[in-house]
Amino acid sequence: MTEISSSANVAPGFSRFPAFLYGLLIAGLGMAVYLTGVLLGFFRLLLQADGQLLWVVDRIVWYSGVPVVAGLILILCDLFLLLPYKRHDRVVRWAPSDGKSLTVVLTAFNDELSIGAAVEDFAAHPLVQRVVVVDNNSSDRTAEVARKAGAIVVHEPVPGYGSCVYRALREGLRYTDTDLTLLCEGDMTFRAYDIDKFLAYLPHADLVNGTRISEQLREQRTQLSTFMYYGNFFAGKLLEVKHLGKGTFTDVGTTYKLCRNRPLERLLPYLTPSINLEFNAHLLDTALARGLAVVECPITFHNRVGLSKGGNSSNWKALRVGTRMILGIVFGWRKRR
């Protein structure tokens, strides 16, 4: 059974160029220049400025068309010239896992109110062998409550979401009696019954990523505001056009994932734990770049128990996290120190 998709090995070098992504950026720059020219023209009329400003405005508007056209050419080239090479070896993968039992790893930071219920929920699923809680320097009774609920608790001393997720994935690989690692959070936003959905998608993938984008599967009140919801969708589409032909992506921010252990073991050395709240986008981007087959699975999304400490705590914080995600996807992620 092949754990890494073959597309990473046979694609010509030129077909790996993310022309669609760079075309969008160049065309977007041109549109920004055009709008600047339009605004200057408006102020020229408002202030009744002289003809010199009119000459400047005309040149800005005129030459803004150059990057727009250049960007459109790149996009069309990627869609009609490069995409067939990127997809030329595409077959529908069917590789069932040898074993379906799994180890669940939950990230936790000051989740005393929710961690007990989360552990019990996942531990009750018949395919779950164990639940491991990675406590990232909690100042409350998170570790104590998790142990009482039956979890194996490990302490991750390095603060930060990326460090906690990275440690959780490492912990999942420690157990040789399971071939699968399920990554999730301990805040009760996700449920164990979605494990069956993940397993239905697993024969097609090395990594199944949960997506919260299905409106019908979201509770009315969650920590995702409308701004976060569509911002996350936008970042997912940027990831999609960067890796055009490798998948459809709508959610780069969810922690809920099911991983095959062998591909995960190969992926871990290329991940950077110091990347913080944008780590999930970094993980998906790196997995696709390394040739892993990634498929999205629609999951249910519930209102969390307790307060959010991550990027969903406010729209302003989400904007900063989202900006770092976009910069990482477009320009690359900072290297491991």
Tab-separated table of C-alpha atoms in Angstrom:
chain	number	residue	atom	x	y	z
A	1	MET	CA	0.000	0.000	0.000
A	2	THR	CA	1.405	3.344	-1.042
A	3	GLU	CA	1.223	5.959	1.702
A	4	ILE	CA	2.516	8.927	-0.301
A	5	SER	CA	0.728	9.988	-3.449
A	6	SER	CA	2.674	9.512	-6.654
A	7	SER	CA	1.961	12.972	-8.061
A	8	ALA	CA	4.849	14.453	-6.102
A	9	ASN	CA	7.307	12.154	-7.904
A	10	VAL	CA	6.328	12.451	-11.562
A	11	ALA	CA	5.161	16.027	-12.061
A	12	PRO	CA	7.524	18.073	-14.255
A	13	GLY	CA	9.242	20.940	-12.497
A	14	PHE	CA	7.406	23.626	-14.440
A	15	SER	CA	4.035	22.162	-13.525
A	16	ARG	CA	4.760	22.776	-9.843
A	17	PHE	CA	4.886	26.521	-10.356
A	18	PRO	CA	1.830	28.067	-8.589
A	19	ALA	CA	0.935	30.319	-11.523
A	20	PHE	CA	-2.689	30.713	-10.411
A	21	LEU	CA	-1.633	31.955	-6.974
A	22	TYR	CA	0.902	34.447	-8.311
A	23	GLY	CA	-1.512	35.506	-11.020
A	24	LEU	CA	-4.088	36.373	-8.357
A	25	LEU	CA	-1.513	38.385	-6.432
A	26	ILE	CA	-0.317	40.307	-9.481
A	27	ALA	CA	-3.860	40.974	-10.710
A	28	GLY	CA	-4.855	42.039	-7.191
A	29	LEU	CA	-1.946	44.480	-7.108
A	30	GLY	CA	-3.087	45.912	-10.422
A	31	MET	CA	-6.624	46.359	-9.129
A	32	ALA	CA	-5.300	48.083	-6.012
A	33	VAL	CA	-3.339	50.514	-8.216
A	34	TYR	CA	-6.429	51.095	-10.351
A	35	LEU	CA	-8.593	51.886	-7.314
A	36	THR	CA	-5.902	54.262	-6.072
A	37	GLY	CA	-6.087	56.095	-9.401
A	38	VAL	CA	-9.891	56.268	-9.214
A	39	LEU	CA	-9.743	57.714	-5.683
A	40	LEU	CA	-7.162	60.293	-6.757
A	41	GLY	CA	-9.420	61.236	-9.677
A	42	PHE	CA	-12.327	61.699	-7.291
A	43	PHE	CA	-10.299	63.973	-5.017
A	44	ARG	CA	-9.039	65.887	-8.048
A	45	LEU	CA	-12.615	66.698	-9.027
A	46	LEU	CA	-13.547	67.450	-5.427
A	47	LEU	CA	-10.620	69.830	-4.962
A	48	GLN	CA	-10.737	71.128	-8.534
A	49	ALA	CA	-7.009	70.486	-8.872
A	50	ASP	CA	-4.979	71.437	-11.937
A	51	GLY	CA	-4.285	69.378	-15.043
A	52	GLN	CA	-1.007	67.999	-13.715
A	53	LEU	CA	-2.855	65.786	-11.261
A	54	LEU	CA	-5.188	64.675	-14.056
A	55	TRP	CA	-2.128	63.525	-16.031
A	56	VAL	CA	-0.905	61.511	-13.035
A	57	VAL	CA	-4.348	59.955	-12.486
A	58	ASP	CA	-4.625	58.981	-16.155
A	59	ARG	CA	-1.230	57.258	-16.092
A	60	ILE	CA	-2.041	55.362	-12.887
A	61	VAL	CA	-5.368	54.103	-14.248
A	62	TRP	CA	-3.878	53.246	-17.643
A	63	TYR	CA	-0.809	51.359	-16.427
A	64	SER	CA	-2.742	49.504	-13.721
A	65	GLY	CA	-4.064	47.352	-16.539
A	66	VAL	CA	-0.616	45.861	-17.143
A	67	PRO	CA	-0.407	43.767	-13.933
A	68	VAL	CA	-4.104	42.883	-14.228
A	69	VAL	CA	-3.587	41.440	-17.716
A	70	ALA	CA	-0.331	39.752	-16.670
A	71	GLY	CA	-2.086	38.153	-13.707
A	72	LEU	CA	-4.970	36.922	-15.856
A	73	ILE	CA	-2.494	35.380	-18.301
A	74	LEU	CA	-0.817	33.479	-15.474
A	75	ILE	CA	-4.175	32.247	-14.180
A	76	LEU	CA	-5.275	31.069	-17.626
A	77	CYS	CA	-1.923	29.382	-18.227
A	78	ASP	CA	-2.254	27.458	-14.982
A	79	LEU	CA	-5.825	26.409	-15.716
A	80	PHE	CA	-5.422	25.405	-19.358
A	81	LEU	CA	-1.726	24.593	-19.832
A	82	LEU	CA	-0.232	23.463	-16.512
A	83	LEU	CA	-3.237	21.860	-14.818
A	84	PRO	CA	-3.358	18.847	-17.197
A	85	TYR	CA	0.261	18.055	-16.225
A	86	LYS	CA	-0.543	18.459	-12.546
A	87	ARG	CA	-3.445	16.034	-12.847
A	88	HIS	CA	-2.175	13.698	-15.561
A	89	ASP	CA	-1.587	10.743	-13.212
A	90	ARG	CA	-4.770	11.233	-11.198
A	91	VAL	CA	-6.605	8.080	-10.222
A	92	VAL	CA	-9.187	7.748	-7.485
A	93	ARG	CA	-7.227	6.291	-4.625
A	94	TRP	CA	-8.599	3.376	-2.632
A	95	ALA	CA	-6.216	2.193	0.092
A	96	PRO	CA	-8.074	1.006	3.192
A	97	SER	CA	-6.109	1.086	6.422
A	98	ASP	CA	-4.874	-2.293	7.721
A	99	GLY	CA	-6.224	-1.442	11.169
A	100	LYS	CA	-8.946	0.984	12.163
A	101	SER	CA	-8.150	1.384	15.850
A	102	LEU	CA	-6.704	4.775	16.660
A	103	THR	CA	-5.026	6.906	19.277
A	104	VAL	CA	-6.726	10.219	20.043
A	105	VAL	CA	-4.512	13.160	20.983
A	106	LEU	CA	-6.194	16.260	22.442
A	107	THR	CA	-4.544	19.661	22.819
A	108	ALA	CA	-5.457	21.503	26.013
A	109	PHE	CA	-4.751	24.876	27.609
A	110	ASN	CA	-6.827	25.919	30.606
A	111	ASP	CA	-9.670	23.621	29.529
A	112	GLU	CA	-10.724	22.454	32.988
A	113	LEU	CA	-14.412	22.988	32.207
A	114	SER	CA	-14.425	20.887	29.051
A	115	ILE	CA	-11.554	18.409	29.066
A	116	GLY	CA	-13.298	15.759	31.189
A	117	ALA	CA	-16.325	15.565	28.887
A	118	ALA	CA	-14.067	15.587	25.802
A	119	VAL	CA	-11.970	12.688	27.087
A	120	GLU	CA	-15.057	10.648	27.998
A	121	ASP	CA	-16.656	11.345	24.620
A	122	PHE	CA	-13.660	10.104	22.613
A	123	ALA	CA	-12.812	7.245	24.967
A	124	ALA	CA	-16.340	5.864	24.550
A	125	HIS	CA	-15.908	5.378	20.797
A	126	PRO	CA	-15.340	1.646	20.136
A	127	LEU	CA	-12.323	2.195	17.861
A	128	VAL	CA	-10.396	4.449	20.238
A	129	GLN	CA	-7.583	2.629	22.016
A	130	ARG	CA	-6.546	5.538	24.238
A	131	VAL	CA	-6.928	9.283	24.699
A	132	VAL	CA	-3.800	11.356	25.264
A	133	VAL	CA	-4.144	14.927	26.535
A	134	VAL	CA	-1.248	17.315	25.880
A	135	ASP	CA	-1.391	19.967	28.579
A	136	ASN	CA	0.331	23.144	27.388
A	137	ASN	CA	1.151	24.837	30.723
A	138	SER	CA	-2.407	25.090	32.002
A	139	SER	CA	-2.804	27.110	35.203
A	140	ASP	CA	-6.074	25.420	36.187
A	141	ARG	CA	-7.013	21.776	36.907
A	142	THR	CA	-6.961	20.647	33.266
A	143	ALA	CA	-4.418	17.857	33.827
A	144	GLU	CA	-6.124	16.583	36.973
A	145	VAL	CA	-9.577	16.484	35.393
A	146	ALA	CA	-8.215	14.758	32.267
A	147	ARG	CA	-6.560	12.013	34.334
A	148	LYS	CA	-9.735	11.430	36.346
A	149	ALA	CA	-11.634	11.037	33.071
A	150	GLY	CA	-9.213	8.309	31.984
A	151	ALA	CA	-6.750	10.142	29.737
A	152	ILE	CA	-2.984	9.765	29.564
A	153	VAL	CA	-1.679	13.264	30.341
A	154	VAL	CA	1.631	14.622	29.074
A	155	HIS	CA	3.014	18.074	29.729
A	156	GLU	CA	4.350	20.236	26.904
A	157	PRO	CA	6.501	22.978	28.502
A	158	VAL	CA	7.046	25.081	25.361
A	159	PRO	CA	4.140	27.540	25.142
A	160	GLY	CA	2.213	28.027	21.932
A	161	TYR	CA	-0.399	26.259	19.862
A	162	GLY	CA	2.131	24.984	17.312
A	163	SER	CA	4.291	23.401	19.991
A	164	CYS	CA	1.250	21.751	21.569
A	165	VAL	CA	-0.058	20.303	18.281
A	166	TYR	CA	3.402	19.124	17.265
A	167	ARG	CA	3.863	17.362	20.611
A	168	ALA	CA	0.408	15.794	20.278
A	169	LEU	CA	1.279	14.337	16.884
A	170	ARG	CA	4.563	12.999	18.260
A	171	GLU	CA	2.710	11.372	21.139
A	172	GLY	CA	0.313	9.704	18.721
A	173	LEU	CA	3.232	8.095	16.883
A	174	ARG	CA	4.611	6.568	20.082
A	175	TYR	CA	1.963	3.832	20.168
A	176	THR	CA	2.692	0.940	17.830
A	177	ASP	CA	-0.610	-0.856	18.402
A	178	THR	CA	-2.495	1.777	16.383
A	179	ASP	CA	-1.867	2.882	12.789
A	180	LEU	CA	-3.936	6.061	13.014
A	181	THR	CA	-3.667	9.261	15.032
A	182	LEU	CA	-6.713	11.467	15.537
A	183	LEU	CA	-5.834	15.062	16.424
A	184	CYS	CA	-8.437	17.229	18.135
A	185	GLU	CA	-8.956	19.852	20.844
A	186	GLY	CA	-10.280	19.406	24.345
A	187	ASP	CA	-12.845	22.210	24.282
A	188	MET	CA	-15.877	20.158	23.114
A	189	THR	CA	-16.208	22.013	19.799
A	190	PHE	CA	-15.843	18.647	18.054
A	191	ARG	CA	-17.422	15.251	18.716
A	192	ALA	CA	-16.225	11.653	18.605
A	193	TYR	CA	-19.100	10.505	16.369
A	194	ASP	CA	-17.384	12.224	13.438
A	195	ILE	CA	-14.632	9.585	13.639
A	196	ASP	CA	-16.836	7.385	11.451
A	197	LYS	CA	-16.908	10.116	8.795
A	198	PHE	CA	-13.125	10.423	8.870
A	199	LEU	CA	-12.742	6.670	8.418
A	200	ALA	CA	-15.054	6.744	5.392
A	201	TYR	CA	-12.688	9.234	3.705
A	202	LEU	CA	-9.452	7.590	4.890
A	203	PRO	CA	-9.023	5.105	1.975
A	204	HIS	CA	-8.600	8.152	-0.288
A	205	ALA	CA	-6.011	9.982	1.789
A	206	ASP	CA	-2.952	10.050	4.011
A	207	LEU	CA	-4.491	12.875	6.026
A	208	VAL	CA	-8.188	13.670	6.388
A	209	ASN	CA	-8.798	17.271	7.413
A	210	GLY	CA	-12.082	18.282	8.998
A	211	THR	CA	-13.875	21.259	7.492
A	212	ARG	CA	-16.309	23.446	9.430
A	213	ILE	CA	-17.577	25.166	6.302
A	214	SER	CA	-20.841	23.187	5.973
A	215	GLU	CA	-23.449	25.577	7.325
A	216	GLN	CA	-25.909	22.778	8.073
A	217	LEU	CA	-23.401	21.133	10.441
A	218	ARG	CA	-22.647	24.225	12.539
A	219	GLU	CA	-24.505	25.144	15.693
A	220	GLN	CA	-26.122	28.558	15.689
A	221	ARG	CA	-23.688	29.916	18.251
A	222	THR	CA	-20.013	29.041	17.819
A	223	GLN	CA	-16.795	30.981	18.305
A	224	LEU	CA	-16.506	31.515	14.535
A	225	SER	CA	-17.885	34.903	13.572
A	226	THR	CA	-18.994	35.625	10.007
A	227	PHE	CA	-15.674	37.412	9.428
A	228	MET	CA	-13.685	34.370	10.645
A	229	TYR	CA	-15.873	31.949	8.696
A	230	TYR	CA	-15.325	33.602	5.313
A	231	GLY	CA	-11.738	34.592	6.079
A	232	ASN	CA	-10.934	30.953	6.752
A	233	PHE	CA	-12.671	29.966	3.520
A	234	PHE	CA	-10.598	32.546	1.605
A	235	ALA	CA	-7.357	31.180	3.068
A	236	GLY	CA	-8.462	27.664	2.110
A	237	LYS	CA	-8.966	28.754	-1.491
A	238	LEU	CA	-5.521	30.358	-1.544
A	239	LEU	CA	-4.078	27.024	-0.433
A	240	GLU	CA	-6.092	25.321	-3.148
A	241	VAL	CA	-4.803	27.514	-5.971
A	242	LYS	CA	-1.233	27.221	-4.674
A	243	HIS	CA	-1.514	23.424	-4.944
A	244	LEU	CA	-3.840	23.429	-7.933
A	245	GLY	CA	-4.904	19.950	-8.917
A	246	LYS	CA	-4.151	18.412	-5.516
A	247	GLY	CA	-7.478	18.958	-3.822
A	248	THR	CA	-10.355	21.171	-2.767
A	249	PHE	CA	-9.812	23.089	0.468
A	250	THR	CA	-12.220	25.244	2.455
A	251	ASP	CA	-10.860	25.173	6.021
A	252	VAL	CA	-7.212	25.670	7.010
A	253	GLY	CA	-7.829	26.451	10.672
A	254	THR	CA	-9.447	23.365	12.182
A	255	THR	CA	-7.487	21.117	14.518
A	256	TYR	CA	-9.655	18.032	13.933
A	257	LYS	CA	-7.669	15.653	11.672
A	258	LEU	CA	-7.128	11.942	11.120
A	259	CYS	CA	-3.613	10.916	10.059
A	260	ARG	CA	-2.042	7.677	8.914
A	261	ASN	CA	1.010	7.211	11.111
A	262	ARG	CA	3.567	6.294	8.453
A	263	PRO	CA	3.035	9.400	6.290
A	264	LEU	CA	2.748	11.483	9.477
A	265	GLU	CA	6.134	10.222	10.637
A	266	ARG	CA	7.662	11.361	7.346
A	267	LEU	CA	5.950	14.743	7.571
A	268	LEU	CA	6.924	15.732	11.128
A	269	PRO	CA	10.591	16.662	10.393
A	270	TYR	CA	9.377	19.317	7.941
A	271	LEU	CA	7.016	21.018	10.404
A	272	THR	CA	8.027	24.012	12.507
A	273	PRO	CA	6.527	23.935	16.036
A	274	SER	CA	7.435	27.587	16.674
A	275	ILE	CA	4.719	28.603	14.207
A	276	ASN	CA	1.886	29.441	16.548
A	277	LEU	CA	-1.845	29.864	15.887
A	278	GLU	CA	-1.422	29.484	12.111
A	279	PHE	CA	0.148	26.023	12.548
A	280	ASN	CA	-2.765	24.131	10.958
A	281	ALA	CA	-2.370	26.041	7.686
A	282	HIS	CA	1.382	25.379	7.843
A	283	LEU	CA	0.735	21.659	8.385
A	284	LEU	CA	-1.627	21.368	5.407
A	285	ASP	CA	0.617	23.433	3.123
A	286	THR	CA	3.659	21.354	4.056
A	287	ALA	CA	1.784	18.065	3.698
A	288	LEU	CA	0.688	18.967	0.173
A	289	ALA	CA	4.186	20.153	-0.745
A	290	ARG	CA	5.648	16.843	0.496
A	291	GLY	CA	3.225	14.818	-1.622
A	292	LEU	CA	0.735	13.608	0.985
A	293	ALA	CA	-2.796	12.991	-0.213
A	294	VAL	CA	-5.082	15.333	1.743
A	295	VAL	CA	-8.888	15.119	1.628
A	296	GLU	CA	-11.430	17.281	3.450
A	297	CYS	CA	-14.274	15.800	5.481
A	298	PRO	CA	-17.313	17.843	6.608
A	299	ILE	CA	-17.593	17.751	10.398
A	300	THR	CA	-20.011	19.088	12.975
A	301	PHE	CA	-18.966	22.203	14.851
A	302	HIS	CA	-20.325	23.089	18.286
A	303	ASN	CA	-20.139	25.991	20.678
A	304	ARG	CA	-17.083	25.552	22.868
A	305	VAL	CA	-17.194	25.014	26.619
A	306	GLY	CA	-15.245	27.769	28.323
A	307	LEU	CA	-13.436	30.735	26.795
A	308	SER	CA	-11.467	30.666	23.556
A	309	LYS	CA	-7.759	31.390	23.989
A	310	GLY	CA	-6.758	31.118	20.335
A	311	GLY	CA	-7.348	33.052	17.136
A	312	ASN	CA	-11.134	32.833	17.518
A	313	SER	CA	-11.254	34.959	20.659
A	314	SER	CA	-11.864	38.172	18.653
A	315	ASN	CA	-12.118	39.339	15.054
A	316	TRP	CA	-9.002	41.480	15.516
A	317	LYS	CA	-6.942	38.523	16.690
A	318	ALA	CA	-8.394	36.388	13.902
A	319	LEU	CA	-7.335	39.046	11.377
A	320	ARG	CA	-3.750	38.910	12.612
A	321	VAL	CA	-3.682	35.108	12.578
A	322	GLY	CA	-5.309	35.016	9.155
A	323	THR	CA	-2.806	37.509	7.783
A	324	ARG	CA	0.066	35.331	8.986
A	325	MET	CA	-1.616	32.308	7.405
A	326	ILE	CA	-1.921	34.072	4.069
A	327	LEU	CA	1.669	35.328	4.194
A	328	GLY	CA	2.863	31.816	5.018
A	329	ILE	CA	0.894	30.243	2.185
A	330	VAL	CA	2.042	32.839	-0.340
A	331	PHE	CA	5.633	33.579	0.680
A	332	GLY	CA	6.593	30.496	2.710
A	333	TRP	CA	6.865	29.700	6.407
A	334	ARG	CA	9.735	30.774	8.599
A	335	LYS	CA	12.364	28.120	9.097
A	336	ARG	CA	13.018	26.140	12.235
A	337	ARG	CA	15.490	27.926	14.492
